[in-house]
PDB file of C-alpha atoms and ligand atoms in Angstrom:
ATOM      1  CA  UNK A 920     229.388 -39.981 -39.518  1.00  0.00           C
ATOM      2  CA  UNK A 921     232.449 -40.111 -37.531  1.00  0.00           C
ATOM      3  CA  UNK A 922     236.176 -39.801 -38.448  1.00  0.00           C
ATOM      4  CA  UNK A 923     236.996 -42.717 -36.536  1.00  0.00           C
ATOM      5  CA  UNK A 924     240.801 -42.165 -35.375  1.00  0.00           C
ATOM      6  CA  UNK A 925     241.700 -39.427 -37.722  1.00  0.00           C
ATOM      7  CA  UNK A 926     241.132 -36.031 -38.837  1.00  0.00           C
ATOM      8  CA  UNK A 927     240.617 -35.576 -42.772  1.00  0.00           C
ATOM      9  CA  UNK A 928     242.018 -32.654 -45.137  1.00  0.00           C
ATOM     10  CA  UNK A 929     238.949 -30.506 -44.624  1.00  0.00           C
ATOM     11  CA  UNK A 930     238.657 -31.091 -40.598  1.00  0.00           C
ATOM     12  CA  UNK A 931     242.514 -29.942 -40.423  1.00  0.00           C
ATOM     13  CA  UNK A 932     242.294 -27.028 -42.944  1.00  0.00           C
ATOM     14  CA  UNK A 933     238.976 -25.842 -40.790  1.00  0.00           C
ATOM     15  CA  UNK A 934     240.904 -26.303 -37.529  1.00  0.00           C
ATOM     16  CA  UNK A 935     244.021 -24.123 -38.848  1.00  0.00           C
ATOM     17  CA  UNK A 936     242.093 -21.335 -40.476  1.00  0.00           C
ATOM     18  CA  UNK A 937     239.797 -20.690 -37.615  1.00  0.00           C
ATOM     19  CA  UNK A 938     242.745 -21.367 -35.352  1.00  0.00           C
ATOM     20  CA  UNK A 939     244.653 -18.431 -37.381  1.00  0.00           C
ATOM     21  CA  UNK A 940     241.648 -16.316 -36.981  1.00  0.00           C
ATOM     22  CA  UNK A 941     240.460 -16.731 -33.547  1.00  0.00           C
ATOM     23  CA  UNK A 942     243.701 -15.949 -32.062  1.00  0.00           C
ATOM     24  CA  UNK A 943     243.822 -12.923 -34.484  1.00  0.00           C
ATOM     25  CA  UNK A 944     240.716 -11.847 -33.380  1.00  0.00           C
ATOM     26  CA  UNK A 945     240.829 -12.451 -29.437  1.00  0.00           C
ATOM     27  CA  UNK A 946     244.443 -10.136 -29.850  1.00  0.00           C
ATOM     28  CA  UNK A 947     242.945  -7.633 -31.889  1.00  0.00           C
ATOM     29  CA  UNK A 948     239.976  -7.641 -28.856  1.00  0.00           C
ATOM     30  CA  UNK A 949     242.071  -7.147 -26.135  1.00  0.00           C
ATOM     31  CA  UNK A 950     244.254  -4.925 -27.776  1.00  0.00           C
ATOM     32  CA  UNK A 951     241.467  -2.653 -28.282  1.00  0.00           C
ATOM     33  CA  UNK A 952     240.308  -3.268 -24.685  1.00  0.00           C
ATOM     34  CA  UNK A 953     243.886  -2.331 -23.140  1.00  0.00           C
ATOM     35  CA  UNK A 954     245.268  -0.409 -25.562  1.00  0.00           C
ATOM     36  CA  UNK A 955     244.618   2.981 -24.202  1.00  0.00           C
ATOM     37  CA  UNK A 956     244.081   4.426 -27.739  1.00  0.00           C
ATOM     38  CA  UNK A 957     242.571   7.390 -28.038  1.00  0.00           C
ATOM     39  CA  UNK A 958     238.771   7.404 -29.066  1.00  0.00           C
ATOM     40  CA  UNK A 959     239.332   8.752 -32.979  1.00  0.00           C
ATOM     41  CA  UNK A 960     242.035   6.428 -33.511  1.00  0.00           C
ATOM     42  CA  UNK A 961     240.387   3.508 -31.769  1.00  0.00           C
ATOM     43  CA  UNK A 962     237.130   4.077 -34.227  1.00  0.00           C
ATOM     44  CA  UNK A 963     238.063   2.956 -37.533  1.00  0.00           C
ATOM     45  CA  UNK A 964     239.969  -0.098 -35.800  1.00  0.00           C
ATOM     46  CA  UNK A 965     236.754  -1.279 -34.285  1.00  0.00           C
ATOM     47  CA  UNK A 966     235.214  -0.801 -37.844  1.00  0.00           C
ATOM     48  CA  UNK A 967     237.933  -3.658 -38.777  1.00  0.00           C
ATOM     49  CA  UNK A 968     237.163  -5.676 -35.952  1.00  0.00           C
ATOM     50  CA  UNK A 969     233.805  -5.978 -36.732  1.00  0.00           C
ATOM     51  CA  UNK A 970     233.696  -6.611 -40.192  1.00  0.00           C
ATOM     52  CA  UNK A 971     236.608  -9.423 -39.926  1.00  0.00           C
ATOM     53  CA  UNK A 972     234.434 -10.970 -36.996  1.00  0.00           C
ATOM     54  CA  UNK A 973     231.553 -11.097 -39.332  1.00  0.00           C
ATOM     55  CA  UNK A 974     233.641 -13.044 -41.941  1.00  0.00           C
ATOM     56  CA  UNK A 975     234.862 -15.195 -39.195  1.00  0.00           C
ATOM     57  CA  UNK A 976     231.271 -16.020 -38.188  1.00  0.00           C
ATOM     58  CA  UNK A 977     230.428 -17.037 -41.763  1.00  0.00           C
ATOM     59  CA  UNK A 978     233.595 -19.258 -41.759  1.00  0.00           C
ATOM     60  CA  UNK A 979     232.894 -20.456 -38.324  1.00  0.00           C
ATOM     61  CA  UNK A 980     229.342 -21.628 -39.279  1.00  0.00           C
ATOM     62  CA  UNK A 981     230.870 -23.965 -42.230  1.00  0.00           C
ATOM     63  CA  UNK A 982     233.687 -25.245 -39.621  1.00  0.00           C
ATOM     64  CA  UNK A 983     231.362 -25.879 -36.381  1.00  0.00           C
ATOM     65  CA  UNK A 984     228.854 -27.549 -38.960  1.00  0.00           C
ATOM     66  CA  UNK A 985     231.364 -29.598 -40.284  1.00  0.00           C
ATOM     67  CA  UNK A 986     232.547 -31.041 -36.868  1.00  0.00           C
ATOM     68  CA  UNK A 987     229.116 -31.422 -35.823  1.00  0.00           C
ATOM     69  CA  UNK A 988     228.325 -33.385 -39.074  1.00  0.00           C
ATOM     70  CA  UNK A 989     231.477 -35.531 -38.615  1.00  0.00           C
ATOM     71  CA  UNK A 990     231.673 -35.731 -35.059  1.00  0.00           C
ATOM     72  CA  UNK A 991     235.211 -35.775 -33.262  1.00  0.00           C
ATOM     73  CA  UNK A 992     237.673 -38.924 -33.540  1.00  0.00           C
ATOM     74  CA  UNK A 993     238.674 -40.966 -30.387  1.00  0.00           C
ATOM     75  CA  UNK A 994     241.266 -39.837 -28.401  1.00  0.00           C
ATOM     76  CA  UNK A 995     245.311 -40.855 -29.250  1.00  0.00           C
ATOM     77  CA  UNK A 996     246.465 -43.816 -27.562  1.00  0.00           C
ATOM     78  CA  UNK A 997     245.492 -44.775 -24.061  1.00  0.00           C
ATOM     79  CA  UNK A 998     244.817 -41.101 -22.303  1.00  0.00           C
ATOM     80  CA  UNK A 999     243.827 -41.326 -18.762  1.00  0.00           C
ATOM     81  CA  UNK A1000     239.871 -40.839 -18.795  1.00  0.00           C
ATOM     82  CA  UNK A1001     240.089 -37.310 -16.900  1.00  0.00           C
ATOM     83  CA  UNK A1002     242.400 -36.008 -19.777  1.00  0.00           C
ATOM     84  CA  UNK A1003     240.023 -37.141 -22.462  1.00  0.00           C
ATOM     85  CA  UNK A1004     236.738 -35.686 -20.951  1.00  0.00           C
ATOM     86  CA  UNK A1005     239.123 -32.387 -20.135  1.00  0.00           C
ATOM     87  CA  UNK A1006     240.149 -32.179 -23.701  1.00  0.00           C
ATOM     88  CA  UNK A1007     236.656 -32.767 -25.175  1.00  0.00           C
ATOM     89  CA  UNK A1008     234.933 -30.038 -22.470  1.00  0.00           C
ATOM     90  CA  UNK A1009     237.637 -27.550 -23.903  1.00  0.00           C
ATOM     91  CA  UNK A1010     237.001 -28.490 -27.510  1.00  0.00           C
ATOM     92  CA  UNK A1011     233.432 -27.773 -27.046  1.00  0.00           C
ATOM     93  CA  UNK A1012     233.977 -24.678 -25.439  1.00  0.00           C
ATOM     94  CA  UNK A1013     236.342 -23.446 -28.197  1.00  0.00           C
ATOM     95  CA  UNK A1014     233.687 -24.522 -30.856  1.00  0.00           C
ATOM     96  CA  UNK A1015     231.036 -22.110 -29.234  1.00  0.00           C
ATOM     97  CA  UNK A1016     233.305 -19.409 -28.604  1.00  0.00           C
ATOM     98  CA  UNK A1017     234.024 -19.434 -32.452  1.00  0.00           C
ATOM     99  CA  UNK A1018     230.373 -18.620 -33.029  1.00  0.00           C
ATOM    100  CA  UNK A1019     229.241 -17.033 -29.776  1.00  0.00           C
ATOM    101  CA  UNK A1020     232.216 -14.304 -30.046  1.00  0.00           C
ATOM    102  CA  UNK A1021     231.208 -13.210 -33.533  1.00  0.00           C
ATOM    103  CA  UNK A1022     227.467 -13.731 -33.146  1.00  0.00           C
ATOM    104  CA  UNK A1023     227.379 -11.558 -29.633  1.00  0.00           C
ATOM    105  CA  UNK A1024     229.491  -8.423 -31.547  1.00  0.00           C
ATOM    106  CA  UNK A1025     226.852  -8.536 -34.191  1.00  0.00           C
ATOM    107  CA  UNK A1026     224.208  -8.578 -31.440  1.00  0.00           C
ATOM    108  CA  UNK A1027     225.309  -5.946 -29.323  1.00  0.00           C
ATOM    109  CA  UNK A1028     225.777  -3.530 -32.352  1.00  0.00           C
ATOM    110  CA  UNK A1029     222.459  -4.223 -34.300  1.00  0.00           C
ATOM    111  CA  UNK A1030     220.151  -4.213 -31.407  1.00  0.00           C
ATOM    112  CA  UNK A1031     221.828  -0.807 -30.408  1.00  0.00           C
ATOM    113  CA  UNK A1032     219.916   0.295 -33.167  1.00  0.00           C
ATOM    114  CA  UNK A1033     223.399   0.687 -35.327  1.00  0.00           C
ATOM    115  CA  UNK A1034     223.467  -0.964 -39.106  1.00  0.00           C
ATOM    116  CA  UNK A1035     226.635  -3.156 -39.585  1.00  0.00           C
ATOM    117  CA  UNK A1036     228.652  -2.505 -42.647  1.00  0.00           C
ATOM    118  CA  UNK A1037     230.913  -5.228 -43.553  1.00  0.00           C
ATOM    119  CA  UNK A1038     234.152  -3.396 -45.401  1.00  0.00           C
ATOM    120  CA  UNK A1039     231.484  -1.678 -47.320  1.00  0.00           C
ATOM    121  CA  UNK A1040     230.595  -4.962 -49.000  1.00  0.00           C
ATOM    122  CA  UNK A1041     227.300  -5.862 -47.418  1.00  0.00           C
ATOM    123  CA  UNK A1042     225.465  -4.478 -44.211  1.00  0.00           C
ATOM    124  CA  UNK A1043     223.624  -6.110 -41.855  1.00  0.00           C
ATOM    125  CA  UNK A1044     220.663  -3.816 -40.822  1.00  0.00           C
ATOM    126  CA  UNK A1045     219.734  -2.133 -37.495  1.00  0.00           C
ATOM    127  CA  UNK A1046     217.338  -3.764 -35.507  1.00  0.00           C
ATOM    128  CA  UNK A1047     214.997  -2.002 -33.088  1.00  0.00           C
ATOM    129  CA  UNK A1048     216.545  -1.666 -29.826  1.00  0.00           C
ATOM    130  CA  UNK A1049     216.599  -4.203 -27.306  1.00  0.00           C
ATOM    131  CA  UNK A1050     218.429  -3.164 -24.134  1.00  0.00           C
ATOM    132  CA  UNK A1051     218.750  -6.716 -22.514  1.00  0.00           C
ATOM    133  CA  UNK A1052     220.071  -8.465 -25.400  1.00  0.00           C
ATOM    134  CA  UNK A1053     222.962  -5.418 -26.218  1.00  0.00           C
ATOM    135  CA  UNK A1054     223.610  -5.798 -22.271  1.00  0.00           C
ATOM    136  CA  UNK A1055     223.711  -9.627 -22.278  1.00  0.00           C
ATOM    137  CA  UNK A1056     225.687  -9.861 -25.579  1.00  0.00           C
ATOM    138  CA  UNK A1057     227.937  -7.102 -24.601  1.00  0.00           C
ATOM    139  CA  UNK A1058     228.482  -9.273 -21.474  1.00  0.00           C
ATOM    140  CA  UNK A1059     229.477 -12.588 -23.322  1.00  0.00           C
ATOM    141  CA  UNK A1060     231.706 -10.994 -25.697  1.00  0.00           C
ATOM    142  CA  UNK A1061     233.573  -9.299 -22.992  1.00  0.00           C
ATOM    143  CA  UNK A1062     233.964 -12.367 -20.486  1.00  0.00           C
ATOM    144  CA  UNK A1063     233.662 -15.242 -23.005  1.00  0.00           C
ATOM    145  CA  UNK A1064     236.370 -13.380 -24.920  1.00  0.00           C
ATOM    146  CA  UNK A1065     238.606 -13.375 -21.833  1.00  0.00           C
ATOM    147  CA  UNK A1066     237.945 -17.018 -21.038  1.00  0.00           C
ATOM    148  CA  UNK A1067     238.633 -18.290 -24.588  1.00  0.00           C
ATOM    149  CA  UNK A1068     242.039 -16.520 -24.446  1.00  0.00           C
ATOM    150  CA  UNK A1069     243.003 -18.629 -21.549  1.00  0.00           C
ATOM    151  CA  UNK A1070     241.370 -21.593 -23.093  1.00  0.00           C
ATOM    152  CA  UNK A1071     243.450 -21.212 -26.538  1.00  0.00           C
ATOM    153  CA  UNK A1072     246.492 -20.708 -24.236  1.00  0.00           C
ATOM    154  CA  UNK A1073     245.953 -24.013 -22.065  1.00  0.00           C
ATOM    155  CA  UNK A1074     245.040 -25.775 -25.697  1.00  0.00           C
ATOM    156  CA  UNK A1075     248.088 -24.733 -27.164  1.00  0.00           C
ATOM    157  CA  UNK A1076     250.101 -26.025 -24.041  1.00  0.00           C
ATOM    158  CA  UNK A1077     248.544 -29.442 -24.135  1.00  0.00           C
ATOM    159  CA  UNK A1078     249.140 -29.842 -27.605  1.00  0.00           C
ATOM    160  CA  UNK A1079     252.726 -29.008 -27.122  1.00  0.00           C
ATOM    161  CA  UNK A1080     252.904 -31.362 -23.829  1.00  0.00           C
ATOM    162  CA  UNK A1081     251.581 -34.352 -25.851  1.00  0.00           C
ATOM    163  CA  UNK A1082     254.155 -33.726 -28.856  1.00  0.00           C
ATOM    164  CA  UNK A1083     257.302 -32.814 -26.964  1.00  0.00           C
ATOM    165  CA  UNK A1084     256.603 -34.726 -23.423  1.00  0.00           C
ATOM    166  CA  UNK A1085     254.055 -37.348 -24.130  1.00  0.00           C
ATOM    167  CA  UNK A1086     255.558 -37.965 -27.763  1.00  0.00           C
ATOM    168  CA  UNK A1087     252.338 -39.287 -29.164  1.00  0.00           C
ATOM    169  CA  UNK A1088     250.313 -38.108 -32.263  1.00  0.00           C
ATOM    170  CA  UNK A1089     247.939 -35.787 -30.957  1.00  0.00           C
ATOM    171  CA  UNK A1090     249.441 -32.832 -32.805  1.00  0.00           C
ATOM    172  CA  UNK A1091     250.599 -34.709 -35.828  1.00  0.00           C
ATOM    173  CA  UNK A1092     247.319 -35.988 -36.461  1.00  0.00           C
ATOM    174  CA  UNK A1093     245.934 -32.393 -36.778  1.00  0.00           C
ATOM    175  CA  UNK A1094     249.133 -31.511 -38.979  1.00  0.00           C
ATOM    176  CA  UNK A1095     249.832 -34.220 -41.699  1.00  0.00           C
ATOM    177  CA  UNK A1096     246.999 -36.296 -40.614  1.00  0.00           C
ATOM    178  CA  UNK A1097     248.998 -39.393 -39.658  1.00  0.00           C
TER     179      UNK A1097
HETATM  180  C1  LIG B1818     235.717 -14.165 -33.795  1.00  0.00           C
HETATM  181  C2  LIG B1818     235.167 -12.923 -33.796  1.00  0.00           C
HETATM  182  C3  LIG B1818     235.363 -11.961 -32.303  1.00  0.00           C
HETATM  183  C4  LIG B1818     236.422 -12.116 -31.537  1.00  0.00           C
HETATM  184  C5  LIG B1818     237.405 -13.450 -31.046  1.00  0.00           C
HETATM  185  C6  LIG B1818     236.220 -10.920 -30.754  1.00  0.00           C
HETATM  186  C7  LIG B1818     236.943 -10.620 -29.532  1.00  0.00           C
HETATM  187  C8  LIG B1818     237.029  -9.656 -28.841  1.00  0.00           C
HETATM  188  C9  LIG B1818     237.390  -9.294 -27.449  1.00  0.00           C
HETATM  189  C10 LIG B1818     238.827 -10.385 -26.969  1.00  0.00           C
HETATM  190  C11 LIG B1818     237.243  -7.924 -27.099  1.00  0.00           C
HETATM  191  C12 LIG B1818     237.982  -7.313 -25.830  1.00  0.00           C
HETATM  192  C13 LIG B1818     236.992  -7.653 -24.989  1.00  0.00           C
HETATM  193  C14 LIG B1818     235.788  -6.148 -24.733  1.00  0.00           C
HETATM  194  O1  LIG B1818     236.337  -5.530 -24.948  1.00  0.00           O
HETATM  195  O2  LIG B1818     234.651  -6.746 -24.679  1.00  0.00           O
HETATM  196  C15 LIG B1818     236.750  -7.385 -28.273  1.00  0.00           C
HETATM  197  C16 LIG B1818     235.937  -5.870 -28.273  1.00  0.00           C
HETATM  198  C17 LIG B1818     234.907  -5.741 -28.840  1.00  0.00           C
HETATM  199  N1  LIG B1818     234.465  -6.278 -30.034  1.00  0.00           N
HETATM  200 FE1  LIG B1818     234.874  -8.278 -30.642  1.00  0.00          FE
HETATM  201  N2  LIG B1818     235.617 -10.082 -31.537  1.00  0.00           N
HETATM  202  C18 LIG B1818     235.095 -10.393 -32.381  1.00  0.00           C
HETATM  203  C19 LIG B1818     234.018 -10.009 -33.315  1.00  0.00           C
HETATM  204  C20 LIG B1818     233.258  -8.934 -33.123  1.00  0.00           C
HETATM  205  C21 LIG B1818     232.114  -8.334 -34.004  1.00  0.00           C
HETATM  206  C22 LIG B1818     231.642  -9.356 -35.092  1.00  0.00           C
HETATM  207  C23 LIG B1818     231.555  -7.211 -33.360  1.00  0.00           C
HETATM  208  C24 LIG B1818     230.772  -6.065 -34.104  1.00  0.00           C
HETATM  209  C25 LIG B1818     230.070  -6.346 -34.972  1.00  0.00           C
HETATM  210  C26 LIG B1818     232.817  -7.206 -32.400  1.00  0.00           C
HETATM  211  C27 LIG B1818     232.866  -5.742 -31.922  1.00  0.00           C
HETATM  212  C28 LIG B1818     233.501  -5.536 -30.803  1.00  0.00           C
HETATM  213  C29 LIG B1818     233.711  -3.995 -30.001  1.00  0.00           C
HETATM  214  C30 LIG B1818     232.864  -3.238 -30.310  1.00  0.00           C
HETATM  215  C31 LIG B1818     234.657  -4.444 -28.602  1.00  0.00           C
HETATM  216  C32 LIG B1818     234.992  -3.197 -28.059  1.00  0.00           C
HETATM  217  C33 LIG B1818     236.253  -2.515 -28.412  1.00  0.00           C
HETATM  218  C34 LIG B1818     236.316  -1.251 -27.430  1.00  0.00           C
HETATM  219  O3  LIG B1818     236.032  -0.548 -27.276  1.00  0.00           O
HETATM  220  O4  LIG B1818     237.184  -1.689 -26.484  1.00  0.00           O
HETATM  221  N3  LIG B1818     233.434  -7.893 -32.161  1.00  0.00           N
HETATM  222  N4  LIG B1818     236.439  -8.494 -29.160  1.00  0.00           N
HETATM  223  C1  LIG B1819     248.763 -23.034 -32.346  1.00  0.00           C
HETATM  224  C2  LIG B1819     247.451 -22.852 -32.035  1.00  0.00           C
HETATM  225  C3  LIG B1819     246.908 -24.351 -32.090  1.00  0.00           C
HETATM  226  C4  LIG B1819     247.481 -25.964 -31.898  1.00  0.00           C
HETATM  227  C5  LIG B1819     248.919 -25.857 -31.932  1.00  0.00           C
HETATM  228  C6  LIG B1819     246.219 -26.400 -31.692  1.00  0.00           C
HETATM  229  C7  LIG B1819     246.229 -27.967 -31.672  1.00  0.00           C
HETATM  230  C8  LIG B1819     245.288 -28.667 -31.923  1.00  0.00           C
HETATM  231  C9  LIG B1819     245.545 -30.217 -31.638  1.00  0.00           C
HETATM  232  C10 LIG B1819     246.901 -30.959 -31.683  1.00  0.00           C
HETATM  233  C11 LIG B1819     244.233 -30.796 -32.000  1.00  0.00           C
HETATM  234  C12 LIG B1819     243.790 -32.416 -31.827  1.00  0.00           C
HETATM  235  C13 LIG B1819     243.687 -32.531 -30.410  1.00  0.00           C
HETATM  236  C14 LIG B1819     242.920 -34.245 -30.339  1.00  0.00           C
HETATM  237  O1  LIG B1819     243.100 -34.768 -31.287  1.00  0.00           O
HETATM  238  O2  LIG B1819     242.429 -34.507 -29.395  1.00  0.00           O
HETATM  239  C15 LIG B1819     243.538 -29.581 -31.798  1.00  0.00           C
HETATM  240  C16 LIG B1819     242.022 -29.645 -31.874  1.00  0.00           C
HETATM  241  C17 LIG B1819     241.227 -28.568 -31.995  1.00  0.00           C
HETATM  242  N1  LIG B1819     241.375 -27.567 -31.693  1.00  0.00           N
HETATM  243 FE1  LIG B1819     243.562 -26.626 -31.250  1.00  0.00          FE
HETATM  244  N2  LIG B1819     245.276 -25.812 -31.700  1.00  0.00           N
HETATM  245  C18 LIG B1819     245.817 -24.557 -32.017  1.00  0.00           C
HETATM  246  C19 LIG B1819     244.472 -23.351 -31.858  1.00  0.00           C
HETATM  247  C20 LIG B1819     243.046 -23.798 -31.783  1.00  0.00           C
HETATM  248  C21 LIG B1819     242.338 -22.636 -31.747  1.00  0.00           C
HETATM  249  C22 LIG B1819     242.867 -21.262 -31.444  1.00  0.00           C
HETATM  250  C23 LIG B1819     240.984 -23.035 -31.386  1.00  0.00           C
HETATM  251  C24 LIG B1819     239.894 -22.460 -31.577  1.00  0.00           C
HETATM  252  C25 LIG B1819     239.768 -21.073 -31.022  1.00  0.00           C
HETATM  253  C26 LIG B1819     241.265 -24.459 -31.540  1.00  0.00           C
HETATM  254  C27 LIG B1819     240.268 -25.331 -31.417  1.00  0.00           C
HETATM  255  C28 LIG B1819     240.154 -26.577 -31.643  1.00  0.00           C
HETATM  256  C29 LIG B1819     239.082 -27.495 -31.736  1.00  0.00           C
HETATM  257  C30 LIG B1819     237.990 -27.048 -31.498  1.00  0.00           C
HETATM  258  C31 LIG B1819     239.777 -28.835 -31.808  1.00  0.00           C
HETATM  259  C32 LIG B1819     238.883 -30.305 -31.759  1.00  0.00           C
HETATM  260  C33 LIG B1819     238.787 -31.065 -33.092  1.00  0.00           C
HETATM  261  C34 LIG B1819     238.184 -29.824 -34.343  1.00  0.00           C
HETATM  262  O3  LIG B1819     236.962 -29.418 -34.345  1.00  0.00           O
HETATM  263  O4  LIG B1819     239.027 -29.553 -34.757  1.00  0.00           O
HETATM  264  N3  LIG B1819     242.635 -24.769 -31.586  1.00  0.00           N
HETATM  265  N4  LIG B1819     243.897 -28.368 -31.819  1.00  0.00           N
END
């Protein structure tokens, strides 16, 4: 089922909730990485980062599932083919990032033999240690995390360019749905 040439209310809600969540989590993760906080100050923040990340994974499964089910609407106006391809590729990478970032975080935690408590509400149990999963998941978390931060900046710049330079409906159909 395709959304023909518009985003419905659920698609827009999903987009903005996960956009906020992902920008927040990318900022949080990069802060943890580069702030140089001492270990004992960092530990509780990492706990919050992990718990929030698991909640993002749950929301993300719904959001990405919805997009797969509905499909993408066609591009606005007569965009050059290369631009349409670039936008579509970026959208797939962003969707993949919404799932792969938290999933890799969960994987490198539990396959290192640690249980993962989500704000003390529920727990993802520790698994038998599997070093290759830990190293590949932490590779994904670090490198995809940096790449996504860059792609999100490009994505926002593109949205603003469509709105203020091309003056087309790209941004508006994601805000008011017109
Ligand atoms: C949407 C979800 C998430 C995003 C966007 C995100 C993003 C990031 C980024 C950009 C970094 C800095 C790069 C790095 O040090 O690897 C980071 C670090 C980290 N993340 Fe995540 N993360 C998410 C979820 C999770 C989850 C679910 C866990 C664990 C269960 C987790 C655990 C960690 C840990 C342990 C670090 C290293 C902090 C440090 O000691 O520097 N993250 N995250
Ligand atoms: C202020 C921040 C943001 C703005 C202004 C913005 C704007 C937009 C706009 C205007 C579209 C529609 C593009 C089109 O119709 O071709 C769109 C689509 C999309 N955006 Fe964003 N975006 C933002 C942040 C994010 C973030 C942080 C993510 C994910 C990490 C994201 C993921 C997506 C995806 C996957 C689509 C494709 C349609 C969908 O599944 O929702 N966006 N965005």
